[in-house]
CSV table of N, CA and C in Angstrom, one decimal:
chain,number,residue,atom,x,y,z
F,1,LEU,N,-37.9,7.3,81.6
F,1,LEU,CA,-38.5,7.6,82.9
F,1,LEU,C,-37.6,8.2,83.9
F,2,LEU,N,-36.3,8.2,83.5
F,2,LEU,CA,-35.3,8.8,84.4
F,2,LEU,C,-35.6,10.3,84.5
F,3,THR,N,-36.3,10.9,83.6
F,3,THR,CA,-36.5,12.4,83.7
F,3,THR,C,-37.7,12.6,84.5
F,4,ASN,N,-38.5,11.6,85.0
F,4,ASN,CA,-39.7,11.7,85.7
F,4,ASN,C,-39.4,11.6,87.3
F,5,ALA,N,-39.4,12.7,88.0
F,5,ALA,CA,-38.9,12.6,89.4
F,5,ALA,C,-39.9,11.8,90.2
F,6,ALA,N,-41.1,11.7,89.9
F,6,ALA,CA,-42.1,10.9,90.7
F,6,ALA,C,-41.8,9.5,90.4
F,7,PHE,N,-41.4,9.0,89.2
F,7,PHE,CA,-41.1,7.7,88.9
F,7,PHE,C,-39.8,7.3,89.7
F,8,VAL,N,-38.8,8.1,89.6
F,8,VAL,CA,-37.5,7.8,90.4
F,8,VAL,C,-37.8,7.6,91.9
F,9,GLU,N,-38.6,8.5,92.5
F,9,GLU,CA,-38.8,8.3,93.9
F,9,GLU,C,-39.6,7.1,94.2
F,10,ARG,N,-40.6,6.8,93.4
F,10,ARG,CA,-41.4,5.7,93.7
F,10,ARG,C,-40.6,4.4,93.5
F,11,ALA,N,-39.8,4.3,92.4
F,11,ALA,CA,-38.9,3.2,92.2
F,11,ALA,C,-38.0,2.9,93.3
F,12,LEU,N,-37.3,3.9,93.8
F,12,LEU,CA,-36.5,3.9,94.9
F,12,LEU,C,-37.2,3.4,96.2
F,13,GLU,N,-38.4,3.8,96.4
F,13,GLU,CA,-39.2,3.4,97.5
F,13,GLU,C,-39.5,1.9,97.4
F,14,ILE,N,-39.9,1.5,96.3
F,14,ILE,CA,-40.3,0.0,96.1
F,14,ILE,C,-39.0,-0.8,96.2
F,15,LEU,N,-37.9,-0.4,95.6
F,15,LEU,CA,-36.7,-1.1,95.8
F,15,LEU,C,-36.2,-1.2,97.3
F,16,SER,N,-36.3,-0.1,98.0
F,16,SER,CA,-35.9,-0.1,99.4
F,16,SER,C,-36.8,-1.0,100.2
F,17,LEU,N,-38.0,-1.1,99.9
F,17,LEU,CA,-39.1,-1.9,100.6
F,17,LEU,C,-38.9,-3.5,100.3
F,18,SER,N,-38.2,-3.7,99.1
F,18,SER,CA,-38.1,-5.1,98.7
F,18,SER,C,-37.1,-6.0,99.5
F,19,GLY,N,-36.2,-5.3,100.2
F,19,GLY,CA,-35.3,-6.0,101.0
F,19,GLY,C,-34.2,-6.6,100.2
F,20,ALA,N,-34.2,-6.4,98.9
F,20,ALA,CA,-33.1,-7.0,98.0
F,20,ALA,C,-31.8,-6.2,98.2
F,21,ASP,N,-30.8,-6.9,98.0
F,21,ASP,CA,-29.4,-6.4,98.0
F,21,ASP,C,-29.2,-5.5,96.7
F,22,LEU,N,-29.4,-4.2,96.9
F,22,LEU,CA,-29.5,-3.3,95.7
F,22,LEU,C,-28.1,-3.2,95.0
F,23,SER,N,-27.1,-3.6,95.6
F,23,SER,CA,-25.7,-3.6,95.0
F,23,SER,C,-25.6,-4.7,93.9
F,24,GLN,N,-26.6,-5.6,93.9
F,24,GLN,CA,-26.7,-6.7,92.9
F,24,GLN,C,-27.6,-6.3,91.7
F,25,LEU,N,-28.1,-5.1,91.7
F,25,LEU,CA,-29.0,-4.7,90.7
F,25,LEU,C,-28.3,-3.7,89.7
F,26,THR,N,-28.5,-4.0,88.4
F,26,THR,CA,-28.0,-3.1,87.3
F,26,THR,C,-29.2,-2.7,86.5
F,27,ILE,N,-29.3,-1.5,86.3
F,27,ILE,CA,-30.4,-0.9,85.4
F,27,ILE,C,-29.9,-0.6,84.1
F,28,GLU,N,-30.4,-1.0,83.0
F,28,GLU,CA,-30.0,-0.6,81.8
F,28,GLU,C,-30.7,0.7,81.2
F,29,ILE,N,-29.9,1.5,80.7
F,29,ILE,CA,-30.5,2.7,80.1
F,29,ILE,C,-30.0,2.8,78.7
F,30,THR,N,-30.9,3.3,77.8
F,30,THR,CA,-30.4,3.6,76.5
F,30,THR,C,-29.9,5.0,76.3
F,31,GLU,N,-29.0,5.2,75.4
F,31,GLU,CA,-28.4,6.5,75.2
F,31,GLU,C,-29.5,7.5,74.8
F,32,THR,N,-30.3,7.0,73.9
F,32,THR,CA,-31.4,7.9,73.4
F,32,THR,C,-32.3,8.5,74.5
F,33,ALA,N,-32.6,7.6,75.5
F,33,ALA,CA,-33.5,8.0,76.6
F,33,ALA,C,-32.8,9.0,77.5
F,34,ALA,N,-31.5,8.7,77.8
F,34,ALA,CA,-30.8,9.6,78.7
F,34,ALA,C,-30.5,11.0,78.0
F,35,LEU,N,-30.2,10.9,76.8
F,35,LEU,CA,-29.8,12.2,76.0
F,35,LEU,C,-31.0,13.1,76.0
F,36,ALA,N,-32.3,12.7,76.1
F,36,ALA,CA,-33.4,13.6,76.1
F,36,ALA,C,-33.3,14.6,77.1
F,37,SER,N,-32.7,14.3,78.2
F,37,SER,CA,-32.5,15.4,79.3
F,37,SER,C,-31.3,14.8,80.2
F,38,LEU,N,-30.1,15.1,79.7
F,38,LEU,CA,-29.0,14.6,80.3
F,38,LEU,C,-28.8,15.0,81.8
F,39,GLU,N,-29.2,16.2,82.1
F,39,GLU,CA,-29.1,16.7,83.4
F,39,GLU,C,-30.1,16.0,84.3
F,40,SER,N,-31.3,15.7,83.9
F,40,SER,CA,-32.3,15.0,84.7
F,40,SER,C,-31.9,13.5,84.9
F,41,ALA,N,-31.4,13.0,83.8
F,41,ALA,CA,-30.9,11.6,83.9
F,41,ALA,C,-29.8,11.3,84.8
F,42,GLU,N,-28.8,12.2,84.8
F,42,GLU,CA,-27.7,12.2,85.7
F,42,GLU,C,-28.1,12.4,87.1
F,43,ALA,N,-29.1,13.2,87.5
F,43,ALA,CA,-29.5,13.4,88.8
F,43,ALA,C,-30.3,12.2,89.2
F,44,ALA,N,-31.1,11.5,88.4
F,44,ALA,CA,-31.7,10.3,88.8
F,44,ALA,C,-30.7,9.1,88.9
F,45,ILE,N,-29.8,9.1,88.1
F,45,ILE,CA,-28.7,8.0,88.2
F,45,ILE,C,-27.9,8.2,89.5
F,46,SER,N,-27.6,9.4,89.9
F,46,SER,CA,-27.0,9.6,91.2
F,46,SER,C,-27.8,9.2,92.4
F,47,LYS,N,-29.2,9.4,92.3
F,47,LYS,CA,-30.0,8.9,93.4
F,47,LYS,C,-30.0,7.3,93.5
F,48,PHE,N,-30.1,6.7,92.4
F,48,PHE,CA,-30.0,5.3,92.3
F,48,PHE,C,-28.6,4.7,92.8
F,49,SER,N,-27.6,5.4,92.3
F,49,SER,CA,-26.2,5.0,92.6
F,49,SER,C,-26.0,5.2,94.1
F,50,ALA,N,-26.6,6.1,94.7
F,50,ALA,CA,-26.4,6.3,96.2
F,50,ALA,C,-26.9,5.1,96.9
F,51,LYS,N,-27.8,4.3,96.4
F,51,LYS,CA,-28.4,3.1,97.0
F,51,LYS,C,-27.6,1.9,96.6
F,52,GLY,N,-26.6,2.0,95.8
F,52,GLY,CA,-25.7,0.9,95.4
F,52,GLY,C,-26.0,0.3,94.0
F,53,ILE,N,-27.1,0.9,93.4
F,53,ILE,CA,-27.5,0.3,92.1
F,53,ILE,C,-26.6,0.8,91.0
F,54,LYS,N,-26.3,-0.2,90.1
F,54,LYS,CA,-25.3,0.2,89.0
F,54,LYS,C,-26.1,0.4,87.7
F,55,PHE,N,-25.5,1.1,86.8
F,55,PHE,CA,-26.2,1.4,85.5
F,55,PHE,C,-25.3,0.9,84.3
F,56,SER,N,-26.0,0.3,83.4
F,56,SER,CA,-25.5,-0.1,82.1
F,56,SER,C,-25.9,0.7,80.9
F,57,ILE,N,-25.1,1.1,80.1
F,57,ILE,CA,-25.5,1.8,78.9
F,57,ILE,C,-25.8,0.7,77.8
F,58,ASP,N,-27.1,0.7,77.5
F,58,ASP,CA,-27.6,-0.4,76.5
F,58,ASP,C,-27.4,0.2,75.0
F,59,ASP,N,-27.4,-0.8,74.2
F,59,ASP,CA,-27.3,-0.4,72.7
F,59,ASP,C,-26.1,0.5,72.4
F,60,TYR,N,-25.0,0.4,73.1
F,60,TYR,CA,-23.9,1.3,72.9
F,60,TYR,C,-23.3,1.2,71.5
F,61,GLY,N,-23.1,2.4,71.0
F,61,GLY,CA,-22.5,2.4,69.6
F,61,GLY,C,-23.5,2.8,68.6
F,62,THR,N,-24.8,2.9,69.0
F,62,THR,CA,-25.8,3.3,68.0
F,62,THR,C,-26.4,4.7,68.0
F,63,GLY,N,-25.8,5.5,69.2
F,63,GLY,CA,-26.3,6.8,69.3
F,63,GLY,C,-25.5,7.8,68.7
F,64,GLN,N,-25.9,9.1,68.8
F,64,GLN,CA,-25.1,10.1,68.2
F,64,GLN,C,-23.9,10.7,69.0
F,65,SER,N,-24.0,10.6,70.2
F,65,SER,CA,-23.0,11.3,71.2
F,65,SER,C,-22.4,10.3,72.1
F,66,THR,N,-22.0,9.1,71.7
F,66,THR,CA,-21.6,8.0,72.5
F,66,THR,C,-20.5,8.4,73.5
F,67,LEU,N,-19.4,9.1,72.9
F,67,LEU,CA,-18.3,9.3,73.8
F,67,LEU,C,-18.6,10.5,74.9
F,68,SER,N,-19.4,11.4,74.6
F,68,SER,CA,-19.8,12.4,75.6
F,68,SER,C,-20.7,11.8,76.6
F,69,TYR,N,-21.6,10.9,76.1
F,69,TYR,CA,-22.4,10.0,77.0
F,69,TYR,C,-21.7,9.2,78.1
F,70,LEU,N,-20.6,8.6,77.7
F,70,LEU,CA,-19.7,7.9,78.7
F,70,LEU,C,-19.1,8.8,79.6
F,71,LYS,N,-18.7,10.0,79.2
F,71,LYS,CA,-18.0,10.9,80.0
F,71,LYS,C,-19.0,11.5,81.0
F,72,ASN,N,-20.3,11.7,80.7
F,72,ASN,CA,-21.2,12.4,81.5
F,72,ASN,C,-22.1,11.6,82.4
F,73,LEU,N,-22.3,10.3,82.1
F,73,LEU,CA,-23.2,9.5,82.9
F,73,LEU,C,-22.4,8.6,83.7
F,74,SER,N,-22.9,8.4,85.0
F,74,SER,CA,-22.3,7.6,86.0
F,74,SER,C,-22.6,6.1,85.8
F,75,ALA,N,-22.3,5.5,84.7
F,75,ALA,CA,-22.6,4.1,84.5
F,75,ALA,C,-21.3,3.4,84.8
F,76,THR,N,-21.5,2.1,85.0
F,76,THR,CA,-20.4,1.1,85.3
F,76,THR,C,-20.1,0.0,84.3
F,77,GLU,N,-21.0,0.1,83.3
F,77,GLU,CA,-21.0,-1.0,82.3
F,77,GLU,C,-21.6,-0.5,81.0
F,78,ILE,N,-21.0,-1.0,79.8
F,78,ILE,CA,-21.7,-0.7,78.6
F,78,ILE,C,-22.0,-2.0,77.9
F,79,LYS,N,-23.1,-2.0,77.1
F,79,LYS,CA,-23.5,-3.2,76.4
F,79,LYS,C,-23.4,-2.9,74.9
F,80,ILE,N,-22.4,-3.5,74.3
F,80,ILE,CA,-22.2,-3.3,72.8
F,80,ILE,C,-23.4,-3.8,72.0
F,81,ASP,N,-24.0,-2.9,71.2
F,81,ASP,CA,-25.2,-3.3,70.4
F,81,ASP,C,-24.9,-4.5,69.6
F,82,GLN,N,-25.9,-5.3,69.5
F,82,GLN,CA,-25.8,-6.6,68.7
F,82,GLN,C,-25.6,-6.4,67.1
F,83,SER,N,-25.9,-5.1,66.7
F,83,SER,CA,-25.5,-4.9,65.3
F,83,SER,C,-24.0,-4.9,64.9
F,84,PHE,N,-23.2,-4.8,66.0
F,84,PHE,CA,-21.7,-4.8,65.8
F,84,PHE,C,-21.2,-6.2,66.1
F,85,ILE,N,-22.0,-7.0,66.9
F,85,ILE,CA,-21.6,-8.3,67.4
F,85,ILE,C,-22.0,-9.5,66.4
F,86,ARG,N,-23.1,-9.4,65.8
F,86,ARG,CA,-23.6,-10.5,65.0
F,86,ARG,C,-22.7,-10.9,63.9
F,87,SER,N,-22.0,-10.0,63.3
F,87,SER,CA,-21.1,-10.4,62.2
F,87,SER,C,-19.6,-10.3,62.5
F,88,ILE,N,-19.3,-10.2,63.8
F,88,ILE,CA,-17.9,-9.9,64.3
F,88,ILE,C,-17.0,-11.0,63.7
F,89,ALA,N,-17.6,-12.2,63.6
F,89,ALA,CA,-16.6,-13.3,63.2
F,89,ALA,C,-16.2,-13.3,61.7
F,90,THR,N,-17.0,-12.5,60.9
F,90,THR,CA,-16.7,-12.3,59.5
F,90,THR,C,-16.4,-10.9,59.0
F,91,SER,N,-16.5,-10.0,59.9
F,91,SER,CA,-16.3,-8.6,59.6
F,91,SER,C,-15.1,-7.9,60.3
F,92,THR,N,-14.1,-7.8,59.5
F,92,THR,CA,-13.0,-7.1,60.1
F,92,THR,C,-13.3,-5.8,60.7
F,93,THR,N,-14.0,-5.0,60.0
F,93,THR,CA,-14.4,-3.6,60.5
F,93,THR,C,-15.1,-3.7,61.8
F,94,ASN,N,-16.0,-4.6,62.0
F,94,ASN,CA,-16.7,-4.8,63.2
F,94,ASN,C,-15.8,-5.3,64.3
F,95,GLN,N,-14.8,-6.1,64.0
F,95,GLN,CA,-13.8,-6.6,65.0
F,95,GLN,C,-13.0,-5.5,65.5
F,96,ILE,N,-12.6,-4.6,64.5
F,96,ILE,CA,-11.8,-3.4,64.9
F,96,ILE,C,-12.6,-2.5,65.8
F,97,MET,N,-13.8,-2.2,65.5
F,97,MET,CA,-14.6,-1.3,66.2
F,97,MET,C,-14.9,-2.0,67.7
F,98,VAL,N,-15.3,-3.2,67.7
F,98,VAL,CA,-15.5,-3.8,69.0
F,98,VAL,C,-14.2,-3.9,69.9
F,99,ARG,N,-13.1,-4.3,69.2
F,99,ARG,CA,-11.8,-4.3,70.0
F,99,ARG,C,-11.6,-3.0,70.6
F,100,SER,N,-11.6,-1.9,69.8
F,100,SER,CA,-11.3,-0.6,70.3
F,100,SER,C,-12.2,-0.1,71.3
F,101,THR,N,-13.5,-0.5,71.2
F,101,THR,CA,-14.5,-0.1,72.3
F,101,THR,C,-14.2,-0.9,73.6
F,102,ILE,N,-13.9,-2.2,73.5
F,102,ILE,CA,-13.6,-3.0,74.7
F,102,ILE,C,-12.4,-2.3,75.4
F,103,GLU,N,-11.3,-2.1,74.6
F,103,GLU,CA,-10.1,-1.5,75.2
F,103,GLU,C,-10.4,-0.1,75.9
F,104,MET,N,-11.1,0.7,75.2
F,104,MET,CA,-11.4,2.1,75.7
F,104,MET,C,-12.3,2.0,77.0
F,105,ALA,N,-13.3,1.1,77.0
F,105,ALA,CA,-14.2,0.9,78.1
F,105,ALA,C,-13.3,0.4,79.3
F,106,HIS,N,-12.5,-0.6,79.1
F,106,HIS,CA,-11.7,-1.1,80.2
F,106,HIS,C,-10.8,-0.1,80.7
F,107,ALA,N,-10.2,0.7,79.9
F,107,ALA,CA,-9.3,1.8,80.3
F,107,ALA,C,-10.0,2.8,81.2
F,108,LEU,N,-11.3,3.0,80.9
F,108,LEU,CA,-12.2,3.9,81.6
F,108,LEU,C,-12.8,3.3,82.9
F,109,GLY,N,-12.6,2.0,83.1
F,109,GLY,CA,-13.1,1.3,84.2
F,109,GLY,C,-14.5,0.7,84.0
F,110,PHE,N,-15.0,0.6,82.8
F,110,PHE,CA,-16.3,0.0,82.5
F,110,PHE,C,-16.1,-1.5,82.4
F,111,LYS,N,-17.2,-2.2,82.7
F,111,LYS,CA,-17.4,-3.6,82.5
F,111,LYS,C,-18.0,-3.6,81.0
F,112,VAL,N,-17.7,-4.6,80.2
F,112,VAL,CA,-18.3,-4.7,78.9
F,112,VAL,C,-19.1,-5.9,78.6
F,113,VAL,N,-20.3,-5.7,78.1
F,113,VAL,CA,-21.2,-6.7,77.8
F,113,VAL,C,-21.4,-6.8,76.3
F,114,ALA,N,-21.4,-7.9,75.6
F,114,ALA,CA,-21.6,-7.9,74.2
F,114,ALA,C,-23.0,-8.7,74.0
F,115,GLU,N,-23.9,-8.1,73.3
F,115,GLU,CA,-25.2,-8.7,73.2
F,115,GLU,C,-25.4,-9.2,71.7
F,116,GLY,N,-26.0,-10.4,71.6
F,116,GLY,CA,-26.3,-10.9,70.2
F,116,GLY,C,-25.3,-12.0,69.8
F,117,ALA,N,-24.7,-12.7,70.7
F,117,ALA,CA,-23.8,-13.8,70.3
F,117,ALA,C,-24.7,-15.0,70.0
F,118,GLU,N,-24.7,-15.3,68.7
F,118,GLU,CA,-25.6,-16.4,68.2
F,118,GLU,C,-24.9,-17.7,67.9
F,119,ASP,N,-23.5,-17.6,67.8
F,119,ASP,CA,-22.8,-18.9,67.4
F,119,ASP,C,-21.5,-19.0,68.1
F,120,GLU,N,-20.8,-20.1,67.9
F,120,GLU,CA,-19.6,-20.4,68.7
F,120,GLU,C,-18.5,-19.5,68.2
F,121,ALA,N,-18.4,-19.2,66.8
F,121,ALA,CA,-17.4,-18.4,66.3
F,121,ALA,C,-17.5,-16.9,66.9
F,122,THR,N,-18.6,-16.4,67.0
F,122,THR,CA,-18.8,-15.1,67.7
F,122,THR,C,-18.3,-15.1,69.1
F,123,VAL,N,-18.7,-16.1,69.9
F,123,VAL,CA,-18.2,-16.2,71.2
F,123,VAL,C,-16.8,-16.3,71.3
F,124,SER,N,-16.1,-17.0,70.4
F,124,SER,CA,-14.7,-17.3,70.5
F,124,SER,C,-14.0,-15.9,70.1
F,125,VAL,N,-14.5,-15.1,69.2
F,125,VAL,CA,-13.9,-13.8,68.9
F,125,VAL,C,-14.0,-12.9,70.1
F,126,LEU,N,-15.2,-12.8,70.7
F,126,LEU,CA,-15.3,-12.0,71.9
F,126,LEU,C,-14.5,-12.4,73.1
F,127,GLN,N,-14.3,-13.7,73.3
F,127,GLN,CA,-13.5,-14.1,74.4
F,127,GLN,C,-12.0,-13.7,74.0
F,128,GLY,N,-11.6,-13.8,72.9
F,128,GLY,CA,-10.3,-13.3,72.4
F,128,GLY,C,-10.1,-11.8,72.6
F,129,LEU,N,-11.1,-11.1,72.6
F,129,LEU,CA,-11.0,-9.6,72.7
F,129,LEU,C,-11.3,-9.2,74.2
F,130,ASP,N,-11.3,-10.2,75.1
F,130,ASP,CA,-11.4,-10.0,76.5
F,130,ASP,C,-12.6,-9.3,76.9
F,131,CYS,N,-13.8,-9.7,76.3
F,131,CYS,CA,-15.2,-9.1,76.6
F,131,CYS,C,-15.5,-9.7,78.0
F,132,ASP,N,-16.0,-8.9,78.9
F,132,ASP,CA,-16.3,-9.4,80.2
F,132,ASP,C,-17.6,-10.4,80.3
F,133,VAL,N,-18.6,-9.9,79.6
F,133,VAL,CA,-19.8,-10.7,79.6
F,133,VAL,C,-20.4,-10.9,78.2
F,134,ILE,N,-20.8,-12.1,77.8
F,134,ILE,CA,-21.4,-12.4,76.5
F,134,ILE,C,-22.8,-12.9,76.6
F,135,GLN,N,-23.7,-12.2,75.9
F,135,GLN,CA,-25.1,-12.5,75.9
F,135,GLN,C,-25.5,-13.0,74.6
F,136,GLY,N,-26.5,-13.9,74.5
F,136,GLY,CA,-27.0,-14.2,73.1
F,136,GLY,C,-27.5,-15.6,73.2
F,137,TRP,N,-28.2,-16.0,72.2
F,137,TRP,CA,-28.9,-17.3,72.0
F,137,TRP,C,-27.9,-18.5,72.1
F,138,TYR,N,-26.7,-18.3,71.8
F,138,TYR,CA,-25.6,-19.4,71.8
F,138,TYR,C,-25.4,-19.7,73.2
F,139,ILE,N,-25.4,-18.7,74.1
F,139,ILE,CA,-25.2,-18.9,75.6
F,139,ILE,C,-26.5,-19.4,76.2
F,140,GLY,N,-27.6,-18.9,75.8
F,140,GLY,CA,-28.9,-19.3,76.4
F,140,GLY,C,-30.0,-18.5,75.9
F,141,LYS,N,-31.0,-19.3,75.5
F,141,LYS,CA,-32.2,-18.8,74.9
F,141,LYS,C,-33.2,-18.3,76.1
F,142,PRO,N,-33.9,-17.2,75.8
F,142,PRO,CA,-34.9,-16.8,76.9
F,142,PRO,C,-35.8,-18.0,77.4
F,143,VAL,N,-36.1,-17.9,78.6
F,143,VAL,CA,-37.0,-18.9,79.2
F,143,VAL,C,-38.1,-18.2,79.9
F,144,SER,N,-39.2,-19.0,80.2
F,144,SER,CA,-40.2,-18.5,81.0
F,144,SER,C,-39.9,-18.2,82.5
F,145,LYS,N,-40.5,-17.4,83.1
F,145,LYS,CA,-40.2,-17.0,84.5
F,145,LYS,C,-40.3,-18.3,85.4
F,146,GLU,N,-41.2,-19.3,85.1
F,146,GLU,CA,-41.4,-20.5,85.8
F,146,GLU,C,-40.1,-21.4,85.6
F,147,GLU,N,-39.6,-21.5,84.4
F,147,GLU,CA,-38.4,-22.3,84.1
F,147,GLU,C,-37.2,-21.7,84.8
F,148,PHE,N,-37.1,-20.3,84.7
F,148,PHE,CA,-35.9,-19.7,85.4
F,148,PHE,C,-36.0,-20.0,86.9
F,149,SER,N,-37.2,-19.8,87.4
F,149,SER,CA,-37.4,-20.0,89.0
F,149,SER,C,-37.1,-21.4,89.3
F,150,ASP,N,-37.5,-22.4,88.5
F,150,ASP,CA,-37.1,-23.8,88.8
F,150,ASP,C,-35.6,-23.9,88.8
F,151,ARG,N,-35.0,-23.4,87.8
F,151,ARG,CA,-33.5,-23.6,87.7
F,151,ARG,C,-32.8,-22.8,88.9
F,152,TRP,N,-33.3,-21.7,89.2
F,152,TRP,CA,-32.7,-20.8,90.3
F,152,TRP,C,-32.9,-21.6,91.6
F,153,SER,N,-34.1,-22.2,91.8
F,153,SER,CA,-34.3,-22.9,93.1
F,153,SER,C,-33.4,-24.2,93.1
F,154,ALA,N,-33.1,-24.8,92.0
F,154,ALA,CA,-32.3,-26.0,92.0
F,154,ALA,C,-30.8,-25.6,92.3
F,155,VAL,N,-30.4,-24.4,92.1
F,155,VAL,CA,-29.0,-24.1,92.3
F,155,VAL,C,-28.7,-24.1,93.8
F,156,GLY,N,-29.7,-23.5,94.6
F,156,GLY,CA,-29.5,-23.5,96.1
F,156,GLY,C,-28.6,-22.3,96.4
F,157,THR,N,-28.1,-22.3,97.6
F,157,THR,CA,-27.4,-21.2,98.1
F,157,THR,C,-25.8,-21.5,98.4
F,158,ASN,N,-25.4,-22.7,98.0
F,158,ASN,CA,-24.0,-23.0,98.3
F,158,ASN,C,-23.0,-22.4,97.3
F,159,GLY,N,-23.5,-21.7,96.3
F,159,GLY,CA,-22.6,-21.1,95.3
F,159,GLY,C,-21.8,-22.0,94.4
F,160,ASP,N,-22.3,-23.2,94.3
F,160,ASP,CA,-21.6,-24.3,93.4
F,160,ASP,C,-21.6,-23.9,92.0
F,161,GLU,N,-20.5,-23.6,91.4
F,161,GLU,CA,-20.4,-23.0,90.0
F,161,GLU,C,-21.0,-24.0,89.0
F,162,ALA,N,-21.0,-25.2,89.1
F,162,ALA,CA,-21.5,-26.2,88.2
F,162,ALA,C,-23.1,-26.0,88.3
F,163,LYS,N,-23.6,-25.9,89.5
F,163,LYS,CA,-25.0,-25.8,89.6
F,163,LYS,C,-25.5,-24.4,89.1
F,164,THR,N,-24.7,-23.3,89.3
F,164,THR,CA,-25.0,-22.0,88.7
F,164,THR,C,-25.1,-22.0,87.3
F,165,ASN,N,-24.2,-22.7,86.7
F,165,ASN,CA,-24.1,-22.8,85.2
F,165,ASN,C,-25.3,-23.6,84.7
F,166,SER,N,-26.0,-24.4,85.5
F,166,SER,CA,-27.2,-25.1,85.1
F,166,SER,C,-28.3,-24.1,84.8
F,167,LEU,N,-28.2,-22.8,85.2
F,167,LEU,CA,-29.2,-21.8,84.9
F,167,LEU,C,-29.3,-21.6,83.4
F,168,LEU,N,-28.1,-21.8,82.7
F,168,LEU,CA,-28.0,-21.6,81.3
F,168,LEU,C,-28.2,-22.9,80.6
F,169,PRO,N,-29.1,-22.8,79.5
F,169,PRO,CA,-29.3,-24.0,78.7
F,169,PRO,C,-28.0,-24.5,78.1
F,170,ILE,N,-27.1,-23.6,77.6
F,170,ILE,CA,-25.9,-23.9,77.1
F,170,ILE,C,-24.8,-23.1,77.7
F,171,ALA,N,-23.9,-23.7,78.6
F,171,ALA,CA,-23.0,-23.0,79.3
F,171,ALA,C,-21.8,-22.8,78.4
F,172,SER,N,-21.2,-21.6,78.4
F,172,SER,CA,-20.1,-21.3,77.5
F,172,SER,C,-18.7,-21.7,78.3
């Protein structure tokens, strides 16, 4: 949808009317979607970025032009695809690939998210590799919007880290 100018304008209008702090919003884009029209995608990303919205490159490592994609799109975060993460505790090859990706991303100023952490061993390896954010069922299973809303309301506004961690079924 980044190549659809009408969508971009309408989305920006809705977001502006929402009253939300747009600097807290990160939009995930897939490499495949953006590469369909890199010029249009970059123009759309620039419009969103001007409002403080950040972008994350989802499924990183699965596309054809990953390095040029990092160079050309104004993203602030990459999400390493779960196909590299799920066997990281047992695959030396995946460890090497993920380690080098994290190091390169950090050197370029990107935040790194690993998706697909399903067990303690995987989380431990990712923590050892200095991964910024770890997602997966080991950290927390998906919940209904009602359950999330209940947990969010229980946290309150005082910023208490222990209460914030209660949003997660299993805190890491």
